[in-house]
Amino acid sequence: MTVKIHLHKTHRRHTEGKEIVETKGDTVGACLADLVRRFPAIEKGLFDDKGKLRNNVEVYVNMESAYPDELAKAVKDGDKIHLTLILTGG
Amino acid sequence: MLTPNERKRYDRQMMIDGFGEKGQERLKQAKVLVAGTGGLGSPVSFYLAAAGIGTLRVIDCDVVELSNLNRQILHWTPDIGRKKVDSAEKKLRKLNPDIAIEAVCKTITIDNVFELSAGFDLIVDAMDNLPARFLLNRAAIARGIPFFHGAVSGLEGRVLTIIPGESACLRCLYRGPVRQEKFPVVGVTPAVVGGIQAAEVIKFIVKTGRLLTNRLLVFDGLNLEFTEFKLRKNSACDHCGEPRP
């Protein structure tokens, strides 16, 4: 089961510049865990010290918001996960 | 009723399908609140004034600084040290002397947000921090008026239009506070995002086209891509959700 994760540009510094990473997993959480296994430095950008998804990270599955309970959201082969960041600047 | 001068000024936009004189009359009657006269507020208020919004209230509490001038196009070098709203009002009046411009130099707070938005048809979010954006979001929902959100960082931006009771609001995806940091930005980013916000406002008032409701538009200036993400109204949202029994 392959799920592509599309990374926000601020996270790409941890993935050797890769914009898209293919991961394995049947939930968003499992796919992100696979991503972190391969690129451990990305963990701090996605999760806080308690392992909770950071408040400024948004998750979309197949272009739709995965909110709430993003990490428990089921995914299947061929799905796409997009990670974006909330912007505050004006 | 449009004056002969207004017919001439707005001739090109009245030619657009769905606009016409009726659409221009709607713009003339409209009362729009633009919160912020910085990077986003500059292009938003500029294009709304140019389009002939009848009453434009601009709110900002800051003074112009040299470091603002790479992006806040309503403020120029001689304006450094002036109140931003005074600087903005001066330019907007020169651009369009036929409209009413109200410059309000205040910090938006929970105590004044309802008063500041009283009597206005819609609110444009051109702020630079999430707490103020949420205050405006809540006020717009309480008043049942649309809220036009825009935000930027670097070469990236996002736009969302909120129609209370119908579409997802700014708070619907809220998971907790986000740390406020000094953000990078180049002027073209708020130019793009603010231009889209102004377009949404104009479309809403004229009653034409399809709005960015339940659709978060993300602009990636680095790759020059626009991406759209589908949102859903959150029934448990603490701003627009169903009241708990």
Short mmCIF file of C-alpha atoms in Angstrom, two decimals:
data_model
loop_
_atom_site.label_atom_id
_atom_site.label_comp_id
_atom_site.label_asym_id
_atom_site.label_seq_id
_atom_site.Cartn_x
_atom_site.Cartn_y
_atom_site.Cartn_z
CA MET A 1 0.00 0.00 0.00
CA THR A 2 1.67 3.20 -1.20
CA VAL A 3 0.54 6.65 -0.15
CA LYS A 4 2.27 9.74 -1.45
CA ILE A 5 2.92 12.54 1.00
CA HIS A 6 3.24 16.01 -0.54
CA LEU A 7 5.42 18.04 1.77
CA HIS A 8 5.28 21.70 2.60
CA LYS A 9 8.42 23.53 1.49
CA THR A 10 9.57 24.15 5.07
CA HIS A 11 9.66 20.40 5.65
CA ARG A 12 11.56 19.56 2.49
CA ARG A 13 14.88 20.48 4.05
CA HIS A 14 14.49 17.28 6.05
CA THR A 15 13.74 15.09 3.03
CA GLU A 16 16.76 15.94 0.89
CA GLY A 17 14.59 18.45 -0.96
CA LYS A 18 12.01 15.85 -2.00
CA GLU A 19 8.57 17.39 -2.50
CA ILE A 20 6.81 14.02 -2.55
CA VAL A 21 7.69 10.96 -0.51
CA GLU A 22 6.08 7.56 -1.00
CA THR A 23 5.11 5.97 2.28
CA LYS A 24 3.42 2.81 3.55
CA GLY A 25 0.51 2.77 5.96
CA ASP A 26 -3.23 2.37 6.30
CA THR A 27 -3.81 5.60 8.24
CA VAL A 28 -2.42 9.11 8.01
CA GLY A 29 -0.63 8.49 11.32
CA ALA A 30 1.01 5.30 10.04
CA CYS A 31 2.14 7.06 6.85
CA LEU A 32 3.60 9.96 8.83
CA ALA A 33 5.36 7.46 11.12
CA ASP A 34 6.87 5.83 8.03
CA LEU A 35 7.95 9.27 6.82
CA VAL A 36 9.61 10.00 10.17
CA ARG A 37 11.35 6.59 10.16
CA ARG A 38 12.99 7.49 6.87
CA PHE A 39 13.60 11.16 7.61
CA PRO A 40 13.87 11.48 11.42
CA ALA A 41 14.66 15.21 11.34
CA ILE A 42 11.18 15.96 10.06
CA GLU A 43 9.56 14.78 13.30
CA LYS A 44 10.06 18.08 15.16
CA GLY A 45 8.43 19.98 12.34
CA LEU A 46 5.31 17.80 12.47
CA PHE A 47 4.90 16.80 16.11
CA ASP A 48 5.33 18.54 19.46
CA ASP A 49 7.21 17.12 22.45
CA LYS A 50 4.17 15.04 23.41
CA GLY A 51 3.85 13.47 19.97
CA LYS A 52 0.79 15.56 19.08
CA LEU A 53 0.49 16.94 15.58
CA ARG A 54 1.61 20.55 15.76
CA ASN A 55 -1.19 23.13 15.78
CA ASN A 56 0.13 24.85 12.67
CA VAL A 57 0.18 21.69 10.55
CA GLU A 58 -2.83 20.94 8.35
CA VAL A 59 -3.47 17.56 6.77
CA TYR A 60 -5.44 16.96 3.58
CA VAL A 61 -6.21 13.56 2.08
CA ASN A 62 -7.02 13.55 -1.61
CA MET A 63 -7.35 17.37 -1.47
CA GLU A 64 -9.92 17.29 1.35
CA SER A 65 -9.36 18.32 4.95
CA ALA A 66 -8.68 15.36 7.23
CA TYR A 67 -9.72 17.36 10.32
CA PRO A 68 -10.49 16.28 13.05
CA ASP A 69 -8.53 13.22 14.21
CA GLU A 70 -6.24 13.55 11.23
CA LEU A 71 -3.83 10.82 12.33
CA ALA A 72 -6.61 8.21 12.57
CA LYS A 73 -7.91 8.95 9.09
CA ALA A 74 -7.83 5.79 6.96
CA VAL A 75 -5.96 5.86 3.65
CA LYS A 76 -5.67 3.37 0.84
CA ASP A 77 -3.27 2.56 -1.95
CA GLY A 78 -2.85 5.50 -4.31
CA ASP A 79 -4.14 8.14 -1.89
CA LYS A 80 -2.38 11.47 -1.59
CA ILE A 81 -1.64 13.28 1.65
CA HIS A 82 -0.82 16.99 1.57
CA LEU A 83 0.83 18.65 4.55
CA THR A 84 0.46 22.44 4.73
CA LEU A 85 1.11 25.07 7.35
CA ILE A 86 -1.30 27.65 8.72
CA LEU A 87 -0.12 31.10 7.66
CA THR A 88 -0.56 34.09 9.92
CA GLY A 89 1.20 36.92 8.08
CA GLY A 90 -0.48 39.81 6.41
CA MET B 1 -28.12 56.29 -9.08
CA LEU B 2 -24.72 56.66 -10.74
CA THR B 3 -23.47 60.08 -11.73
CA PRO B 4 -22.18 60.73 -15.26
CA ASN B 5 -18.68 60.87 -13.81
CA GLU B 6 -19.13 57.49 -12.13
CA ARG B 7 -20.44 55.96 -15.35
CA LYS B 8 -17.25 57.10 -17.04
CA ARG B 9 -14.95 56.01 -14.20
CA TYR B 10 -16.42 52.51 -13.95
CA ASP B 11 -17.20 52.01 -17.62
CA ARG B 12 -14.75 49.13 -18.16
CA GLN B 13 -15.95 47.08 -15.21
CA MET B 14 -19.61 47.67 -15.98
CA MET B 15 -18.87 46.00 -19.33
CA ILE B 16 -18.17 42.70 -17.54
CA ASP B 17 -20.95 40.14 -17.89
CA GLY B 18 -22.94 40.07 -14.66
CA PHE B 19 -21.82 43.56 -13.55
CA GLY B 20 -23.57 46.31 -15.49
CA GLU B 21 -24.98 49.46 -13.90
CA LYS B 22 -26.89 47.39 -11.36
CA GLY B 23 -23.66 45.78 -10.13
CA GLN B 24 -21.99 49.15 -9.92
CA GLU B 25 -24.90 50.51 -7.91
CA ARG B 26 -24.44 47.59 -5.49
CA LEU B 27 -20.76 48.45 -5.10
CA LYS B 28 -21.67 52.08 -4.47
CA GLN B 29 -24.12 51.12 -1.73
CA ALA B 30 -21.72 48.68 -0.07
CA LYS B 31 -20.05 49.30 3.28
CA VAL B 32 -16.83 47.32 3.62
CA LEU B 33 -14.56 46.97 6.62
CA VAL B 34 -10.89 46.26 5.86
CA ALA B 35 -9.02 45.21 8.99
CA GLY B 36 -5.37 46.05 8.44
CA THR B 37 -3.65 48.44 6.05
CA GLY B 38 -0.40 46.53 5.73
CA GLY B 39 0.78 44.05 3.11
CA LEU B 40 -2.68 42.63 2.41
CA GLY B 41 -4.75 45.65 3.41
CA SER B 42 -2.92 47.88 0.94
CA PRO B 43 -3.89 46.05 -2.27
CA VAL B 44 -7.31 45.05 -0.91
CA SER B 45 -8.35 48.60 -0.02
CA PHE B 46 -6.70 50.03 -3.14
CA TYR B 47 -8.67 47.76 -5.49
CA LEU B 48 -11.90 48.15 -3.55
CA ALA B 49 -11.57 51.94 -3.65
CA ALA B 50 -10.79 51.79 -7.36
CA ALA B 51 -13.83 49.59 -7.95
CA GLY B 52 -16.11 52.14 -6.29
CA ILE B 53 -17.06 50.59 -2.94
CA GLY B 54 -19.25 53.33 -1.47
CA THR B 55 -17.95 53.23 2.09
CA LEU B 56 -14.58 51.81 3.05
CA ARG B 57 -13.52 51.67 6.70
CA VAL B 58 -9.84 50.88 7.17
CA ILE B 59 -8.56 49.94 10.61
CA ASP B 60 -4.95 49.81 11.77
CA CYS B 61 -3.12 50.90 14.91
CA ASP B 62 0.44 50.97 13.59
CA VAL B 63 2.66 53.69 12.20
CA VAL B 64 4.58 53.33 8.96
CA GLU B 65 8.12 51.96 9.29
CA LEU B 66 10.89 51.70 6.73
CA SER B 67 10.72 47.89 6.91
CA ASN B 68 7.05 48.01 5.76
CA LEU B 69 7.80 49.56 2.41
CA ASN B 70 8.84 46.42 0.52
CA ARG B 71 5.22 45.28 0.48
CA GLN B 72 2.75 47.77 2.00
CA ILE B 73 2.18 49.69 -1.20
CA LEU B 74 -0.18 52.32 0.22
CA HIS B 75 2.69 53.67 2.30
CA TRP B 76 5.62 55.50 0.78
CA THR B 77 8.96 56.80 2.05
CA PRO B 78 7.64 60.25 3.11
CA ASP B 79 4.97 58.46 5.21
CA ILE B 80 7.47 56.90 7.63
CA GLY B 81 6.34 57.79 11.16
CA ARG B 82 2.75 58.60 10.13
CA LYS B 83 -0.25 56.56 11.22
CA LYS B 84 -0.88 53.90 8.60
CA VAL B 85 -4.58 54.72 8.42
CA ASP B 86 -3.81 58.39 7.69
CA SER B 87 -1.32 57.39 5.02
CA ALA B 88 -3.83 54.94 3.52
CA GLU B 89 -6.71 57.41 3.64
CA LYS B 90 -4.69 60.06 1.82
CA LYS B 91 -3.82 57.73 -1.08
CA LEU B 92 -7.28 56.21 -1.33
CA ARG B 93 -8.93 59.66 -1.41
CA LYS B 94 -6.62 60.72 -4.21
CA LEU B 95 -7.42 57.51 -6.09
CA ASN B 96 -11.16 57.90 -5.69
CA PRO B 97 -12.59 61.10 -4.18
CA ASP B 98 -16.18 59.92 -4.83
CA ILE B 99 -16.24 57.29 -2.10
CA ALA B 100 -16.37 57.61 1.70
CA ILE B 101 -13.25 56.48 3.52
CA GLU B 102 -13.18 56.12 7.27
CA ALA B 103 -9.75 55.77 8.83
CA VAL B 104 -9.81 54.21 12.30
CA CYS B 105 -6.57 54.07 14.28
CA LYS B 106 -7.37 51.37 16.83
CA THR B 107 -6.19 47.98 17.96
CA ILE B 108 -8.92 45.43 17.31
CA THR B 109 -9.90 43.82 20.61
CA ILE B 110 -12.66 41.64 21.96
CA ASP B 111 -14.15 44.79 23.52
CA ASN B 112 -14.40 46.84 20.32
CA VAL B 113 -14.66 44.36 17.45
CA PHE B 114 -18.47 44.33 17.43
CA GLU B 115 -18.72 48.10 17.60
CA LEU B 116 -16.14 48.53 14.83
CA SER B 117 -18.04 46.20 12.52
CA ALA B 118 -21.52 47.57 13.26
CA GLY B 119 -23.41 48.59 10.13
CA PHE B 120 -20.94 47.02 7.71
CA ASP B 121 -21.88 44.50 5.04
CA LEU B 122 -18.74 42.40 5.25
CA ILE B 123 -15.28 42.17 6.81
CA VAL B 124 -11.96 41.70 5.03
CA ASP B 125 -9.26 39.98 7.08
CA ALA B 126 -5.97 41.69 6.25
CA MET B 127 -4.43 41.22 9.69
CA ASP B 128 -1.01 39.87 10.56
CA ASN B 129 -1.85 37.70 13.55
CA LEU B 130 -4.21 34.83 14.31
CA PRO B 131 -5.82 36.15 17.53
CA ALA B 132 -7.11 39.27 15.72
CA ARG B 133 -8.23 37.15 12.77
CA PHE B 134 -10.26 34.97 15.12
CA LEU B 135 -11.86 38.02 16.78
CA LEU B 136 -12.98 39.22 13.36
CA ASN B 137 -14.13 35.73 12.35
CA ARG B 138 -16.30 35.53 15.46
CA ALA B 139 -17.71 39.04 14.92
CA ALA B 140 -18.57 38.26 11.30
CA ILE B 141 -20.38 35.06 12.32
CA ALA B 142 -22.26 36.83 15.13
CA ARG B 143 -23.34 39.56 12.72
CA GLY B 144 -24.11 37.08 9.93
CA ILE B 145 -21.90 38.93 7.46
CA PRO B 146 -19.26 37.42 5.14
CA PHE B 147 -15.61 37.26 6.12
CA PHE B 148 -12.85 37.32 3.53
CA HIS B 149 -9.64 35.73 4.84
CA GLY B 150 -6.18 36.06 3.37
CA ALA B 151 -2.74 35.27 4.80
CA VAL B 152 0.83 35.20 3.52
CA SER B 153 4.33 33.99 4.31
CA GLY B 154 7.30 34.22 1.99
CA LEU B 155 6.09 33.45 -1.51
CA GLU B 156 3.07 31.54 -0.24
CA GLY B 157 -0.43 32.68 0.52
CA ARG B 158 -3.96 31.46 1.11
CA VAL B 159 -7.47 32.76 0.64
CA LEU B 160 -10.81 31.58 2.03
CA THR B 161 -14.23 33.18 1.84
CA ILE B 162 -16.61 32.52 4.71
CA ILE B 163 -20.37 32.86 4.51
CA PRO B 164 -21.75 32.42 8.03
CA GLY B 165 -24.20 29.56 8.37
CA GLU B 166 -23.23 28.16 4.98
CA SER B 167 -19.52 27.47 4.80
CA ALA B 168 -16.54 26.51 6.93
CA CYS B 169 -15.16 29.38 8.98
CA LEU B 170 -11.59 30.25 9.89
CA ARG B 171 -11.98 28.46 13.20
CA CYS B 172 -13.43 25.20 11.84
CA LEU B 173 -9.99 23.55 11.63
CA TYR B 174 -8.71 24.95 14.91
CA ARG B 175 -6.53 22.64 17.00
CA GLY B 176 -4.92 25.13 19.34
CA PRO B 177 -2.83 28.29 19.50
CA VAL B 178 -0.09 28.84 16.98
CA ARG B 179 3.12 30.62 17.93
CA GLN B 180 3.35 34.09 16.39
CA GLU B 181 6.65 34.72 14.66
CA LYS B 182 8.16 37.41 12.48
CA PHE B 183 7.29 36.21 8.99
CA PRO B 184 9.25 36.55 5.77
CA VAL B 185 7.48 38.15 2.80
CA VAL B 186 8.08 39.85 -0.52
CA GLY B 187 5.53 42.37 -1.79
CA VAL B 188 4.27 40.34 -4.73
CA THR B 189 2.78 37.71 -2.40
CA PRO B 190 0.28 39.99 -0.62
CA ALA B 191 -0.32 41.63 -4.00
CA VAL B 192 -1.59 38.31 -5.39
CA VAL B 193 -3.47 37.26 -2.27
CA GLY B 194 -4.95 40.72 -1.59
CA GLY B 195 -6.01 40.97 -5.22
CA ILE B 196 -7.89 37.68 -4.91
CA GLN B 197 -9.54 38.81 -1.66
CA ALA B 198 -10.68 42.03 -3.35
CA ALA B 199 -12.01 40.02 -6.30
CA GLU B 200 -14.02 37.84 -3.91
CA VAL B 201 -15.48 40.92 -2.19
CA ILE B 202 -16.46 42.49 -5.50
CA LYS B 203 -18.04 39.25 -6.75
CA PHE B 204 -20.00 38.86 -3.53
CA ILE B 205 -21.37 42.41 -3.67
CA VAL B 206 -22.15 42.32 -7.37
CA LYS B 207 -23.65 38.84 -6.91
CA THR B 208 -21.74 37.15 -9.67
CA GLY B 209 -19.41 34.18 -10.02
CA ARG B 210 -18.46 31.38 -7.63
CA LEU B 211 -16.91 32.22 -4.27
CA LEU B 212 -14.06 30.48 -2.47
CA THR B 213 -16.40 29.00 0.10
CA ASN B 214 -15.42 25.61 1.52
CA ARG B 215 -12.40 25.89 -0.79
CA LEU B 216 -9.07 26.93 0.66
CA LEU B 217 -6.97 28.38 -2.14
CA VAL B 218 -3.23 28.05 -1.57
CA PHE B 219 -0.86 30.09 -3.72
CA ASP B 220 2.69 28.80 -4.13
CA GLY B 221 4.62 31.62 -5.76
CA LEU B 222 7.84 29.64 -5.76
CA ASN B 223 6.47 27.04 -8.18
CA LEU B 224 3.70 29.33 -9.44
CA GLU B 225 0.94 26.91 -8.56
CA PHE B 226 -2.53 27.36 -7.13
CA THR B 227 -3.91 24.44 -5.14
CA GLU B 228 -7.42 24.11 -3.80
CA PHE B 229 -8.33 22.10 -0.72
CA LYS B 230 -11.88 21.18 0.16
CA LEU B 231 -13.10 22.16 3.63
CA ARG B 232 -16.21 21.20 5.54
CA LYS B 233 -18.13 23.16 8.11
CA ASN B 234 -17.36 21.77 11.58
CA SER B 235 -20.54 21.32 13.61
CA ALA B 236 -18.42 21.34 16.79
CA CYS B 237 -16.64 24.59 15.87
CA ASP B 238 -16.58 26.97 18.83
CA HIS B 239 -17.31 29.93 16.54
CA CYS B 240 -19.84 28.71 13.97
CA GLY B 241 -20.90 25.26 15.22
CA GLU B 242 -24.17 24.19 16.78
CA PRO B 243 -24.62 25.58 20.31
CA ARG B 244 -24.15 22.84 22.89
CA PRO B 245 -27.21 21.98 24.97
#
